[in-house]
Amino acid sequence: MRADSAALPRPGRFDAVAPCQIRGRGRLSPAVVDVPKHSANAAAKLSLADLSLEDLESIRLLLRGGSVIDWQRLDFREHSDVDRFLRVNEFYPDNPGDMEQLEELRLDAVDYLNRNFDFTLPEDVAHGVPARDLFLIASRSGRARVWACVVLKVMHIIHHLAGRALSTKLAISDERVYRAVELKVMQVVEELRAAGHQVVEFEWSRKPKDSLVTKLLAKRSTLAANIYDKLRFRLIVRDRADLVPMLAALTRQLIPFNYLVPGESVNHLLSFREVVQSSDHLSHLETQLQHDQSLERRQEKMAAAPLNEFSGKEYKILNFVADLPIRVEAFTDPHEVSAEDGHVVFVLTEFQLADKETTVLNEEGEANHDAYKARQYRSVRLRLMRGQRQRRNRKTRGPG
């Protein structure tokens, strides 16, 4: 994808609007954007009692910034669960082309494992059942579960690499791809709000060029590839109790848990242990979770750190990054892309969630955005002028 030279739009926002209409500002939607009235998965309001073991594992992964490559199993109960997961990953179970690509990914993964590790895979896992069934095999007990997980992990990596490679081949501006992502996210958020989830505020923004430059000047790593918040969405729910159902709904309908970026979660709002203990249903599910206590402690400690070095001590947020899949047909003619290149690209997208009370507190004192920017600019100024300060110091000391 190539960068568009046009000015990036100002943030968009809605508070309470009619179903399937999102109000925004700037070039994206000067008045009202009509969001397509269809979705990969039907929206429904969730409560804690509705959450499955799959939901709980996904939420824990999101809160702590872990990786699915460390998982030992999946937790799908039936084909409808698998199909929902595939649709969130932009594989449509009723699309023969998508299912054929899933089979090709399995062949590539099996070939990789045989070529590099000389594994002897069970026949069912290697080719005996449809690739779609691997997700159920990986969710059930038995020796085949281990091998199904191994194959799915490699499929996951191969597909991600292909999507990343495809984005570099397409002569499409970032503007068109970002707009497709924005419309996709707006659609799902509006459906969740219409279903009864307590979304009281929703904003989206793209980081302007000056902000990108300032951020890179402030970071220890000055590589542009390490910026994850070029595209950001911010959801504010009514109460803190609404956060867990919202996270579950987002992973069911929008954000594939397998493409959450490991190590990029910041969580000041939800203790996973307290979430589990708040419900008898979740406490029962907790006994079935995959446990690696040493890994979990490290992940939780990392996620509890400040959002960044310039954030105020009182600033609280739930922040994570996902590489969102977007179908090529959402922003260009799919016939321009060969089947071998795949049908999706990935777009790094940052999500921020908070409850309304926390949001109000974040706008007070040292936690507010103006104070944050002042600290960041001060740091960049000092870094840029460091050589001048050193020369002044030498002149002050004089000859030894």
Coordinates of C-alpha atoms in Angstrom, one line a residue:
M1 CA 0.0 0.0 0.0
R2 CA 1.2 3.5 -0.7
A3 CA 0.7 6.5 1.5
D4 CA -1.9 9.0 0.4
S5 CA -0.6 12.6 0.2
A6 CA -4.0 14.1 1.1
A7 CA -4.5 15.4 4.6
L8 CA -5.8 12.8 7.1
P9 CA -9.3 13.3 8.5
R10 CA -10.0 14.7 11.9
P11 CA -11.4 12.2 14.4
G12 CA -14.9 11.0 14.0
R13 CA -17.3 10.4 16.8
F14 CA -20.9 9.5 17.7
D15 CA -22.7 9.4 21.0
A16 CA -26.3 8.4 20.4
V17 CA -27.5 8.1 16.8
A18 CA -30.1 6.2 14.8
P19 CA -29.4 2.5 14.0
C20 CA -26.9 2.0 11.2
Q21 CA -25.9 5.6 11.0
I22 CA -22.6 6.9 12.3
R23 CA -21.9 10.6 12.6
G24 CA -18.4 11.7 11.8
R25 CA -16.3 14.8 11.0
G26 CA -13.8 15.4 8.3
R27 CA -13.3 13.8 4.9
L28 CA -14.4 10.3 6.0
S29 CA -18.1 11.4 6.6
P30 CA -18.9 15.1 6.4
A31 CA -22.5 14.4 7.5
V32 CA -23.8 10.9 8.0
V33 CA -22.3 7.6 6.8
D34 CA -24.8 4.9 6.0
V35 CA -23.2 1.7 7.2
P36 CA -24.1 -1.5 5.3
K37 CA -26.7 -3.5 7.1
H38 CA -25.0 -6.8 7.1
S39 CA -22.4 -8.4 9.4
A40 CA -20.2 -11.4 9.5
N41 CA -21.9 -12.5 12.8
A42 CA -25.2 -11.4 14.2
A43 CA -25.0 -8.9 17.0
A44 CA -26.5 -9.9 20.4
K45 CA -26.1 -8.4 23.8
L46 CA -24.0 -10.6 26.1
S47 CA -24.0 -11.0 29.8
L48 CA -21.4 -12.8 32.0
A49 CA -23.6 -15.8 32.0
D50 CA -23.5 -16.0 28.2
L51 CA -19.7 -16.2 28.0
S52 CA -18.1 -19.5 27.0
L53 CA -14.7 -20.9 27.7
E54 CA -13.6 -19.6 24.3
D55 CA -14.7 -16.1 25.3
L56 CA -12.8 -16.3 28.6
E57 CA -9.6 -17.4 27.0
S58 CA -9.9 -14.6 24.4
I59 CA -10.5 -12.0 27.1
R60 CA -7.5 -13.2 29.1
L61 CA -5.3 -13.1 26.0
L62 CA -6.5 -9.5 25.3
L63 CA -6.0 -8.2 28.9
R64 CA -2.6 -9.7 29.3
G65 CA -1.1 -9.4 25.8
G66 CA -0.3 -13.1 25.3
S67 CA 0.1 -15.2 22.1
V68 CA -2.0 -18.0 20.7
I69 CA 1.2 -19.8 19.7
D70 CA 1.6 -20.6 23.4
W71 CA -1.8 -22.2 23.6
Q72 CA -2.2 -26.0 24.0
R73 CA -5.8 -26.3 22.7
L74 CA -8.8 -24.5 21.4
D75 CA -12.2 -24.3 23.0
F76 CA -14.8 -24.6 20.2
R77 CA -17.8 -26.7 21.0
E78 CA -19.4 -27.1 17.6
H79 CA -19.2 -26.1 13.9
S80 CA -21.2 -22.9 14.5
D81 CA -18.5 -21.7 16.9
V82 CA -15.8 -22.5 14.3
D83 CA -17.8 -20.8 11.6
R84 CA -18.1 -17.6 13.7
F85 CA -14.4 -17.6 14.3
L86 CA -13.7 -18.1 10.6
R87 CA -15.9 -15.2 9.6
V88 CA -14.2 -12.9 12.0
N89 CA -11.0 -13.9 10.3
E90 CA -12.7 -13.1 6.9
F91 CA -13.1 -16.7 5.8
Y92 CA -16.7 -17.3 4.8
P93 CA -17.7 -21.0 5.4
D94 CA -20.3 -20.7 2.6
N95 CA -17.7 -19.4 0.1
P96 CA -16.1 -22.3 -1.8
G97 CA -13.1 -20.1 -2.6
D98 CA -12.4 -19.3 1.0
M99 CA -12.7 -22.9 2.0
E100 CA -10.4 -24.0 -0.8
Q101 CA -7.8 -21.4 0.5
L102 CA -8.2 -22.9 4.0
E103 CA -7.3 -26.3 2.5
E104 CA -4.3 -24.8 0.7
L105 CA -3.1 -23.3 4.0
R106 CA -3.3 -26.7 5.6
L107 CA -1.3 -28.3 2.8
D108 CA 1.3 -25.6 3.1
A109 CA 1.5 -26.1 6.9
V110 CA 1.8 -29.9 6.7
D111 CA 4.5 -29.5 4.0
Y112 CA 6.4 -27.1 6.2
L113 CA 6.3 -29.4 9.2
N114 CA 7.4 -32.4 7.2
R115 CA 10.2 -30.5 5.4
N116 CA 11.6 -28.8 8.5
F117 CA 10.9 -31.1 11.4
D118 CA 10.2 -34.6 9.9
F119 CA 7.0 -34.9 11.8
T120 CA 4.7 -37.8 11.3
L121 CA 1.2 -36.3 11.5
P122 CA -2.0 -38.3 12.0
E123 CA -3.8 -39.0 8.8
D124 CA -6.9 -37.1 9.8
V125 CA -4.9 -34.0 10.8
A126 CA -2.7 -34.1 7.7
H127 CA -5.5 -34.6 5.1
G128 CA -8.2 -36.9 6.2
V129 CA -10.8 -34.4 7.3
P130 CA -11.8 -30.9 6.1
A131 CA -9.4 -28.2 7.3
R132 CA -12.5 -26.6 9.0
D133 CA -12.7 -29.7 11.3
L134 CA -9.2 -29.1 12.6
F135 CA -10.5 -26.5 14.9
L136 CA -12.8 -29.0 16.6
I137 CA -10.1 -31.7 16.8
A138 CA -7.9 -29.0 18.5
S139 CA -10.7 -28.5 21.0
R140 CA -11.1 -32.1 22.1
S141 CA -9.0 -34.4 24.2
G142 CA -6.8 -37.0 22.7
R143 CA -3.4 -37.3 20.9
A144 CA -4.8 -35.7 17.7
R145 CA -5.5 -32.5 19.5
V146 CA -1.8 -31.7 19.9
W147 CA -1.1 -32.3 16.2
A148 CA -4.2 -30.2 15.2
C149 CA -2.9 -27.4 17.3
V150 CA 0.6 -27.6 15.7
V151 CA -0.9 -27.5 12.2
L152 CA -3.2 -24.6 13.0
K153 CA -0.4 -22.6 14.5
V154 CA 1.6 -22.9 11.3
M155 CA -1.4 -22.1 9.2
H156 CA -2.0 -19.0 11.2
I157 CA 1.6 -17.8 10.6
I158 CA 1.6 -18.6 6.9
H159 CA -1.8 -16.8 6.3
H160 CA -0.5 -13.8 8.2
L161 CA 2.7 -13.6 6.1
A162 CA 0.6 -13.9 2.9
G163 CA -1.7 -11.1 4.0
R164 CA 1.2 -8.9 4.8
A165 CA 2.9 -9.6 1.5
L166 CA -0.3 -8.9 -0.4
S167 CA -0.5 -5.4 1.1
T168 CA 2.9 -4.6 -0.3
K169 CA 1.9 -5.7 -3.8
L170 CA -1.3 -3.7 -4.1
A171 CA -1.2 -0.3 -5.7
I172 CA -3.8 1.0 -3.3
S173 CA -3.5 4.1 -1.0
D174 CA -3.5 3.8 2.7
E175 CA -6.5 6.1 2.6
R176 CA -8.7 3.5 0.8
V177 CA -7.6 0.7 3.1
Y178 CA -8.1 2.7 6.3
R179 CA -11.5 3.8 5.2
A180 CA -12.5 0.2 4.6
V181 CA -11.3 -0.7 8.2
E182 CA -13.2 2.3 9.6
L183 CA -16.4 1.4 7.9
K184 CA -16.0 -2.2 9.1
V185 CA -15.5 -1.2 12.7
M186 CA -18.3 1.4 12.6
Q187 CA -20.7 -1.2 11.4
V188 CA -19.9 -3.6 14.2
V189 CA -20.0 -1.0 16.9
E190 CA -23.3 0.3 15.7
E191 CA -24.8 -3.2 15.6
L192 CA -23.5 -3.8 19.2
R193 CA -25.0 -0.5 20.4
A194 CA -28.3 -1.3 18.6
A195 CA -28.3 -4.8 20.3
G196 CA -28.2 -3.2 23.7
H197 CA -24.4 -2.9 24.6
Q198 CA -23.8 0.3 26.5
V199 CA -21.6 2.2 24.1
V200 CA -22.0 5.8 25.2
E201 CA -19.1 7.2 23.1
F202 CA -17.2 6.0 20.0
E203 CA -14.4 7.8 18.3
W204 CA -11.9 6.9 15.6
S205 CA -8.8 8.8 14.4
R206 CA -5.8 8.5 12.2
K207 CA -2.5 9.8 13.5
P208 CA -1.5 12.9 11.5
K209 CA 2.0 13.2 10.0
D210 CA 3.3 15.7 12.6
S211 CA 2.1 13.4 15.4
L212 CA 3.9 10.4 13.8
V213 CA 7.1 12.4 13.6
T214 CA 6.9 13.6 17.2
K215 CA 6.2 10.1 18.4
L216 CA 9.2 8.6 16.6
L217 CA 11.4 11.4 17.9
A218 CA 10.2 10.5 21.4
K219 CA 10.6 6.7 21.2
R220 CA 13.7 4.8 21.9
S221 CA 12.9 2.8 18.7
T222 CA 12.7 5.3 15.8
L223 CA 11.5 2.7 13.3
A224 CA 8.1 3.7 11.7
A225 CA 7.2 0.0 11.6
N226 CA 6.9 0.0 15.4
I227 CA 4.0 2.5 15.4
Y228 CA 0.8 0.7 16.1
D229 CA -1.7 3.5 16.5
K230 CA -1.8 5.1 13.1
L231 CA -5.4 3.9 13.1
R232 CA -7.2 4.1 16.5
F233 CA -10.7 3.4 17.8
R234 CA -11.9 4.4 21.2
L235 CA -15.0 3.0 22.8
I236 CA -16.5 4.3 26.1
V237 CA -19.1 2.2 27.9
R238 CA -21.4 3.3 30.6
D239 CA -20.1 1.3 33.6
R240 CA -17.0 -0.7 34.3
A241 CA -19.2 -3.8 34.5
D242 CA -20.0 -3.3 30.8
L243 CA -16.4 -3.8 29.7
V244 CA -16.2 -7.6 29.9
P245 CA -19.3 -8.2 27.8
M246 CA -18.1 -5.6 25.3
L247 CA -14.7 -7.3 25.0
A248 CA -16.4 -10.7 24.4
A249 CA -18.7 -9.2 21.8
L250 CA -15.7 -7.5 20.0
T251 CA -13.8 -10.8 19.8
R252 CA -16.8 -12.6 18.6
Q253 CA -17.7 -10.1 15.8
L254 CA -14.7 -8.0 14.9
I255 CA -11.3 -8.7 16.4
P256 CA -9.8 -12.2 15.8
F257 CA -8.2 -13.2 19.1
N258 CA -5.4 -14.9 17.1
Y259 CA -4.3 -11.6 15.6
L260 CA -4.0 -9.6 18.8
V261 CA -0.4 -8.3 18.9
P262 CA 1.5 -10.0 21.8
G263 CA 3.0 -7.7 24.4
E264 CA 1.0 -4.6 23.3
S265 CA -1.8 -4.8 25.8
V266 CA -2.1 -2.1 28.5
N267 CA -4.7 -2.9 31.2
H268 CA -5.4 -0.6 34.2
L269 CA -9.1 -1.3 34.5
L270 CA -9.8 -5.1 34.8
S271 CA -8.2 -7.6 37.1
F272 CA -8.7 -11.0 35.3
R273 CA -8.9 -12.7 38.7
E274 CA -11.5 -10.3 39.9
V275 CA -13.5 -10.7 36.7
V276 CA -13.6 -14.5 37.2
Q277 CA -14.4 -14.3 40.8
S278 CA -17.4 -11.9 40.1
S279 CA -19.5 -14.7 38.6
D280 CA -20.1 -18.3 39.7
H281 CA -20.4 -19.2 36.0
L282 CA -17.0 -17.7 35.2
S283 CA -15.5 -19.3 38.3
H284 CA -16.5 -22.7 37.0
L285 CA -15.0 -22.0 33.6
E286 CA -11.8 -20.8 35.2
T287 CA -11.0 -24.3 36.3
Q288 CA -10.8 -25.3 32.6
L289 CA -8.5 -22.6 31.5
Q290 CA -5.0 -23.4 30.1
H291 CA -2.7 -22.3 32.9
D292 CA 1.0 -21.3 32.8
Q293 CA 1.3 -19.3 36.0
S294 CA 4.8 -18.0 35.4
L295 CA 3.9 -16.8 31.9
E296 CA 0.7 -15.2 33.2
R297 CA 2.4 -13.3 36.0
R298 CA 4.9 -11.8 33.5
Q299 CA 2.2 -10.9 31.0
E300 CA 0.0 -9.3 33.7
K301 CA 2.9 -7.3 35.1
M302 CA 3.7 -6.0 31.6
A303 CA 0.1 -5.1 30.9
A304 CA -0.2 -3.1 34.1
A305 CA 2.6 -0.7 33.1
P306 CA 1.8 2.9 32.0
L307 CA 0.5 3.3 28.5
N308 CA 3.8 5.1 27.7
E309 CA 6.4 7.2 29.5
F310 CA 4.5 10.4 29.0
S311 CA 1.1 9.3 30.4
G312 CA 0.1 10.8 33.7
K313 CA 0.3 8.5 36.7
E314 CA -3.5 8.7 37.2
Y315 CA -4.3 7.9 33.5
K316 CA -6.2 4.6 33.3
I317 CA -7.1 2.8 30.1
L318 CA -7.6 -0.6 28.5
N319 CA -5.5 -0.6 25.3
F320 CA -4.6 -3.3 22.9
V321 CA -3.5 -3.7 19.2
A322 CA -4.9 -6.1 16.7
D323 CA -3.8 -6.9 13.1
L324 CA -7.3 -6.7 11.6
P325 CA -8.0 -8.7 8.5
I326 CA -9.8 -6.9 5.7
R327 CA -11.1 -8.5 2.5
V328 CA -9.5 -7.2 -0.7
E329 CA -13.0 -6.7 -2.2
A330 CA -13.7 -4.1 0.5
F331 CA -11.3 -1.6 -1.2
T332 CA -10.5 -2.8 -4.7
D333 CA -11.5 -5.2 -7.5
P334 CA -10.8 -8.7 -6.2
H335 CA -10.2 -9.9 -9.8
E336 CA -7.0 -7.8 -9.7
V337 CA -5.6 -10.2 -7.1
S338 CA -4.6 -13.8 -7.9
A339 CA -6.0 -16.6 -5.8
E340 CA -2.5 -17.6 -4.8
D341 CA -2.0 -14.2 -3.1
G342 CA -5.0 -14.7 -0.8
H343 CA -8.1 -12.6 -0.3
V344 CA -7.2 -10.5 2.8
V345 CA -4.7 -7.9 4.0
F346 CA -3.9 -7.0 7.6
V347 CA -4.1 -3.5 9.1
L348 CA -2.5 -2.8 12.5
T349 CA -5.3 -1.1 14.6
E350 CA -5.3 0.2 18.1
F351 CA -8.3 -0.1 20.4
Q352 CA -8.9 1.8 23.6
L353 CA -11.7 1.1 26.0
A354 CA -12.8 2.7 29.3
D355 CA -15.9 3.3 31.3
K356 CA -17.5 6.8 31.4
E357 CA -16.3 7.6 35.0
T358 CA -12.7 6.7 34.2
T359 CA -12.9 8.8 31.0
V360 CA -14.0 11.9 33.0
L361 CA -11.1 11.4 35.5
N362 CA -8.6 11.0 32.6
E363 CA -9.5 14.5 31.4
E364 CA -8.5 16.0 34.8
G365 CA -5.1 17.3 36.0
E366 CA -1.9 15.6 34.8
A367 CA -3.8 12.7 33.2
N368 CA -5.4 14.9 30.4
H369 CA -4.2 14.9 26.8
D370 CA -2.8 18.4 26.8
A371 CA -0.6 17.6 29.8
Y372 CA 0.5 14.4 28.0
K373 CA 1.4 16.3 24.8
A374 CA 3.3 18.9 26.8
R375 CA 5.5 16.2 28.5
Q376 CA 6.1 14.6 25.1
Y377 CA 7.1 17.8 23.4
R378 CA 9.4 18.7 26.3
S379 CA 11.2 15.4 26.0
V380 CA 11.5 15.7 22.2
R381 CA 12.9 19.2 22.5
L382 CA 15.5 18.1 25.0
R383 CA 16.5 15.1 22.8
L384 CA 16.8 17.3 19.7
M385 CA 18.9 19.9 21.5
R386 CA 21.1 17.5 23.4
G387 CA 24.3 18.3 21.5
Q388 CA 23.8 22.0 22.1
R389 CA 23.4 21.4 25.8
Q390 CA 26.6 19.4 25.9
R391 CA 28.6 22.2 24.2
R392 CA 27.2 24.7 26.7
N393 CA 28.3 22.4 29.5
R394 CA 31.8 22.2 28.2
K395 CA 32.0 26.0 27.9
T396 CA 30.7 26.4 31.5
R397 CA 33.3 24.0 32.8
G398 CA 36.1 25.6 30.9
P399 CA 39.5 24.1 30.2
G400 CA 40.6 21.4 32.6

